[in-house]
Amino acid sequence: MSDRVSLRTFVVLVEDVPGVLNRVASLFRRRNFNIESLSVGKSHEPGISRMTIVVRGDDRMGRLVEANLYKVVDVVRVDDITHRPNVSRDIALVRVRATPADRAAILQVCSVFRARVVDVALDSMMIECTGTEDKIRGLVTLLEPFGVLEMVQAGSIAMTRGASAQSASAQSDAVEIDSGDDDDVDLTDEAA
Amino acid sequence: MDGSDPSTEVKRGAEAMWEALVAEGVEVVFGYPGGCIMPAYDVMPRYPVRHILCRHEQGAAHMADGYARVSGKVGVAIATSGPGATNLVTGIATAMLDSIPVVFITGQVPSKFIGTDAFQETDITGVTIPITKHNYLVTRAEEVYPILREAFELARSGRPGPVVVDITKDALQNVCAPVAPKPATSSKRPSRAKRGLAPSKPISEHDLDRAAALIASAQRPVILAGHGIVRSGSTELVTQLVEKCDIPVGLTLLGLGGFPATHPHALGMMGMHGEAWVNQAIQEADLLIALGMRFDDRVTGNLATYAKNAKKIHVEIDPAEVDKNVRVDVALIGDLKEVLERLLPRVADKKHAAWNAALGAKRAEVAPIDIVNTPHDGRLFAAHVMHDLYRLTEGKAVVVTDVGQHQMWEAQYYKHDHPRGLVTSGGLGTMGFALPAGIGAAFAAKEKEVWIIAGDGGFQMTAAELSTCVQDGIKVNVAIINNGYLGMVRQWQELFYGGRYVATPIVSPDFVKLADAHGLPGMRVTKREEIPAAVAAARATDKTFVVEFRVEAEDAVYPMVPAGADLHDMIRRPSKNNGGAK
Ligand SMILES: Cc1ncc(C[n+]2csc(CCOP(=O)(O)OP(=O)(O)O)c2C)c(N)n1
């Protein structure tokens, strides 16, 4: 356990009831925990939503975040997966200025990052990119010279690797498969 | 109501509401009617629950809180939507910060109007998220009964606290269709009512052994006794631990009474206005055993210098409190009573003769200029009042204080030997708390006399509740400590703001005439020798009795740790020749 401040990722299962996001967000504000990212959506269980919350803090803060989250009655389960093998993904849409002359170069950048072009207009393109924060930042850095017109990024979603994602004891021996999972290959350096 | 499953009967939501309260054993509710809650009031006379009409919903909230603190049960306050509900807010926050179980029931506009800024609509669930353990918006009659039952369980379980149940007018008016009993909840998850705290792992033998080992090896241990002792009913067990291991005890404000003040091991109150020897003991300790307390900044002072050489054992029901302010060596997370039951057999008898003797010497050396025993020169000090009240009531009264200097003097000079004998707003420090909380306390402390002690400032905040005493025949004794100032703030101005008394001199009505205007008896006391007669007169009547004590205007509470200063860095009582006054 360290006092080092780092990003910490929590997977939080909550009852799918009105106001639950408000309660969780209110807790973070009241306790002065700084949210880096929060995303919420469906889980595999009916009636249960799943939040992925990323905060910046040390281990003590991590424990306090977890203990405080449990005080929200609608919270069913909290897992701090920071120190467990996990896959974490962000998604971003980027609209970039694209003159006919630049298109080929942009497409090439996209292919290095395995980003997809999802819309093309006369003088711009919209690109979808999924991956780690780093990867998205890398892509955007390379697109900037063309002129980024608009960008949106959603909060991280995360899941532990292995058979039973929900069980803390299930730090399974499952082989970490990276084949085809391009996003775990850090492309930022080679691309930048 | 009894036996039959209420969920299968046809009835209105309002009836379901009262049935839930009756099923919870509620005997008294405090409230104020209005449009959206009217259906509930309409059917109320059919149920064996007494209703006390407050004069302001804040009063109802504090009454329910005071009732809960003294009875150990869940208090109930009722208000209408909008302004009724928002008037509860200070009382809800007060209960939250002191972990008091209260269920607040508020009316809400009919569900079809929600979100339209309808007349008297407020999003009270939104407003109260940060100051409740949990809250509910109930929009269907069928939900009224089960949600109220869950609300009660939540309020009293784990770390207790306030729960708001906001019920729409249509949910109160509509008929509940008979519903089949709910299927048992899946065993995979804890029931909702069990939640609200992290599922703490059972306390391991290993951790108990570590705690016992720390206790065995300590040379200078101190027990920090907090509110959790009162709430969990652990006075007996704490006393056993203290006597077995010969450990001195410092108390938090809300811990007062949790361990008997007259016990030889009781050091007294710690913290900002604690006695110097208690704070010094903590700073010199090599082991702190924190029992049901949360290291509030008012008891620790500067965290960087707090008990630096002490190992720390923290027994606490709320995992979110552990390591929050002070990092601890052993955390025992769970019900204090259970923890002590398991810990006691593991600790060996021990003597700390040298340590206790050293503390005793320090105590003698820095003993307060004992204002209560110095010959008085005609001036009346608040300390006189507290000490004489203690003596005359033999320490047996339930004392309900407001917030300010008098609150600290009460804590210093009234010796509390019994749990639930002191009712005070510790966490939020809510002025205006005392009179209404005392009214609630009077319902719980049926066999005891209740003394309300308030400053001239705070009393005026909720003085209208005197009418409540009249209308509902409530007997409390009110002591107003009138120093002509918002005393505690004046003291800070004196010490830290160059003596500029801005907005702290306060004019008051003639409190005896105010009582008289309510048809209540009262007396004014300006000399110490008049105290016994006034107390006797108050006790002799079954009406609420108001005593105004005109005390020294510019007296200050000492000792004092300035906010944020080191705990041992105290401003001591001034020298003897001015009798403790400035
Ligand atoms: C509702 C509220 N407003 C303001 C304060 C700040 N405050 C704390 S003590 C105090 C003065 C209290 O004066 P008084 O009631 O006369 O009691 P005394 O200190 O003189 O005993 C004030 C204004 C508070 N605690 N609560």
Coordinates of N, CA and C in Angstrom, one line a residue, chain A residues 3 15 19 22-23 26 29-31 45 48 58 60 63-64 67-68 70-71 73-76, chain B residues 96 129-130 133-135 154 159 188-189 192 195-199 318-320 322-324 327:
Chain A
D3 N 1.4 5.7 -0.4 CA 0.7 7.0 -0.3 C 0.8 7.7 -1.6
E15 N -28.3 0.1 -7.7 CA -29.7 -0.2 -8.2 C -30.1 0.8 -9.2
G19 N -32.4 9.0 -9.6 CA -31.6 9.8 -8.6 C -30.3 9.1 -8.1
N22 N -27.3 11.0 -9.1 CA -27.2 12.3 -8.3 C -26.6 12.0 -6.9
R23 N -27.1 10.9 -6.3 CA -26.6 10.5 -4.9 C -25.1 10.3 -5.0
S26 N -23.2 13.5 -5.7 CA -23.3 14.4 -4.5 C -22.3 13.9 -3.5
R29 N -18.9 15.1 -4.4 CA -18.7 16.6 -4.2 C -18.6 16.9 -2.7
R30 N -19.5 16.3 -1.9 CA -19.5 16.6 -0.5 C -18.2 16.2 0.2
R31 N -17.7 15.1 -0.2 CA -16.5 14.6 0.4 C -15.2 15.2 -0.2
E45 N -27.1 -7.5 -15.3 CA -28.2 -7.9 -14.4 C -29.3 -6.9 -14.6
I48 N -29.9 -3.5 -12.3 CA -28.6 -3.1 -11.7 C -27.8 -2.3 -12.8
D58 N -4.6 8.6 -3.1 CA -3.7 7.6 -2.6 C -4.5 6.4 -2.1
R60 N -5.2 5.5 0.9 CA -6.1 5.8 2.0 C -7.4 6.4 1.4
R63 N -9.6 3.8 0.0 CA -10.4 3.1 1.0 C -11.6 3.9 1.5
L64 N -11.4 5.2 1.6 CA -12.4 6.1 2.0 C -13.5 6.2 1.0
A67 N -15.5 3.1 1.2 CA -16.4 3.0 2.4 C -17.6 4.0 2.3
N68 N -17.3 5.2 1.7 CA -18.3 6.2 1.6 C -19.4 5.8 0.5
Y70 N -20.3 2.8 -0.1 CA -21.2 1.9 0.5 C -22.3 2.5 1.4
K71 N -22.0 3.8 1.8 CA -23.0 4.5 2.6 C -24.2 4.9 1.7
V73 N -27.2 4.0 0.0 CA -28.0 2.8 0.2 C -28.3 2.1 -1.2
D74 N -28.3 2.8 -2.3 CA -28.6 2.2 -3.5 C -27.4 1.5 -4.1
V75 N -26.2 1.7 -3.5 CA -25.0 1.0 -4.0 C -25.0 -0.4 -3.5
V76 N -24.9 -1.3 -4.4 CA -24.9 -2.8 -4.1 C -23.5 -3.3 -3.9
Chain B
M96 N -28.1 14.4 11.4 CA -27.1 13.7 10.5 C -25.7 13.7 11.2
I129 N -30.2 15.1 0.1 CA -29.3 14.0 -0.2 C -28.0 14.1 0.7
P130 N -27.4 15.3 0.7 CA -26.2 15.3 1.5 C -26.4 15.3 3.0
K133 N -29.1 9.9 5.8 CA -28.6 8.6 5.5 C -29.1 8.1 4.2
H134 N -30.4 8.3 4.0 CA -31.1 8.0 2.7 C -32.4 8.7 2.7
N135 N -32.9 8.9 1.5 CA -34.3 9.5 1.4 C -35.1 8.8 0.3
L154 N -33.5 1.5 8.4 CA -32.3 2.2 8.0 C -31.9 3.2 9.1
R159 N -24.7 2.7 11.6 CA -24.5 4.0 12.2 C -25.8 4.7 12.0
K188 N -28.3 -13.1 -2.5 CA -27.0 -12.7 -3.1 C -26.6 -11.3 -2.5
R189 N -27.6 -10.5 -2.3 CA -27.3 -9.1 -1.8 C -27.9 -8.9 -0.5
R192 N -31.9 -4.1 1.5 CA -31.6 -2.6 1.4 C -31.4 -2.0 2.8
R195 N -28.1 -2.1 4.3 CA -27.0 -1.4 3.7 C -26.8 0.0 4.4
G196 N -26.0 0.8 3.8 CA -25.7 2.1 4.3 C -24.4 2.1 5.0
L197 N -23.8 0.9 5.1 CA -22.4 0.8 5.6 C -21.7 -0.3 4.8
A198 N -20.4 -0.1 4.6 CA -19.7 -1.2 3.9 C -19.9 -2.5 4.6
P199 N -20.0 -3.6 3.9 CA -20.1 -4.9 4.5 C -18.8 -5.2 5.2
D318 N -18.6 2.8 11.7 CA -18.7 3.3 10.3 C -17.3 3.2 9.7
P319 N -17.1 2.3 8.8 CA -15.8 2.2 8.1 C -15.3 3.5 7.5
A320 N -16.2 4.3 7.1 CA -15.8 5.6 6.5 C -15.1 6.5 7.4
V322 N -12.9 5.5 9.7 CA -11.6 5.0 10.1 C -10.5 5.5 9.1
D323 N -9.5 6.1 9.7 CA -8.4 6.7 8.9 C -8.8 8.0 8.2
K324 N -10.0 8.5 8.5 CA -10.4 9.7 7.8 C -9.6 10.9 8.3
R327 N -4.7 8.5 11.3 CA -4.4 7.2 10.9 C -4.2 6.3 12.1

